Amino acid sequence: MTTCNVNPIGTICNNDNGAWIEILPEYRPALQALGGFSHINVIWWFSECDNEAARAILEAEQPYKNAPGIMGIFATRSPARPNPLALTAAEVLQLDLKNGIIRIDYTDANDGTPVLDIKPYTPSMDRVESPRVPKWCGHWPKSREESADFAWENEFNF
């Protein structure tokens, strides 16, 4: 097995002033030409859940209402997983190339979370026209825009 080294490219800031990503100076040249994209995919590290016990969890006991009684961790968006990676699609509100700041509309990452990578959201690669989901979550919103007004608190068992 090959060892991989992953280094953060920046940090998520998420507080009363909104949400943004601060890119480390050495990675700021990688922001060139990102300005034309309305959305990005942010790959971040569930740093607050990175421990040996969380990495060993492979099954979860019904994390969602109406879901199967036991779910494999790859069928959930849980932070407990072999490699605590997360993916969030975010709208780019403002891009400051000089200072390495990307203001975004939303992230479910906590303040101070390490960012591992950013990829432009492109419908030709990222959008699925007619995705299938299990019946137990078929009533969930069909887009992140609709998700803002959805009563997510009624969906989780935690």
PDB file of C-alpha atoms in Angstrom, residues 8 11 27 30 32 37 50 66 79 82 91 95 97 101 105 109 128 135 143 149-150 153:
ATOM      1  CA  PRO A   8      -4.153  21.491   4.024  1.00  0.00           C
ATOM      2  CA  THR A  11      -8.760  26.941   6.530  1.00  0.00           C
ATOM      3  CA  TYR A  27      -1.427  27.943  -2.773  1.00  0.00           C
ATOM      4  CA  ALA A  30      -3.955  27.931  -7.787  1.00  0.00           C
ATOM      5  CA  GLN A  32      -6.269  31.794 -11.011  1.00  0.00           C
ATOM      6  CA  PHE A  37     -17.377  29.651 -11.545  1.00  0.00           C
ATOM      7  CA  ASP A  50     -10.163  12.413  13.616  1.00  0.00           C
ATOM      8  CA  ASN A  66     -36.923   5.616   8.416  1.00  0.00           C
ATOM      9  CA  PRO A  79     -17.819  12.316  10.214  1.00  0.00           C
ATOM     10  CA  PRO A  82     -11.845   5.468   7.922  1.00  0.00           C
ATOM     11  CA  GLU A  91     -21.700  29.187  -3.887  1.00  0.00           C
ATOM     12  CA  LEU A  95     -13.147  35.889  -4.633  1.00  0.00           C
ATOM     13  CA  LEU A  97      -7.118  36.413  -5.324  1.00  0.00           C
ATOM     14  CA  ILE A 101     -10.124  34.640   0.413  1.00  0.00           C
ATOM     15  CA  ASP A 105     -22.718  31.142   1.068  1.00  0.00           C
ATOM     16  CA  ALA A 109     -17.687  22.752   8.501  1.00  0.00           C
ATOM     17  CA  VAL A 128     -26.696  14.088 -12.054  1.00  0.00           C
ATOM     18  CA  LYS A 135     -37.104   5.188  -0.417  1.00  0.00           C
ATOM     19  CA  SER A 143     -31.300  20.616  -4.349  1.00  0.00           C
ATOM     20  CA  ASP A 149     -35.956  25.523   4.282  1.00  0.00           C
ATOM     21  CA  PHE A 150     -36.189  21.792   5.001  1.00  0.00           C
ATOM     22  CA  GLU A 153     -34.041  18.173  12.585  1.00  0.00           C
TER      23      GLU A 153
END
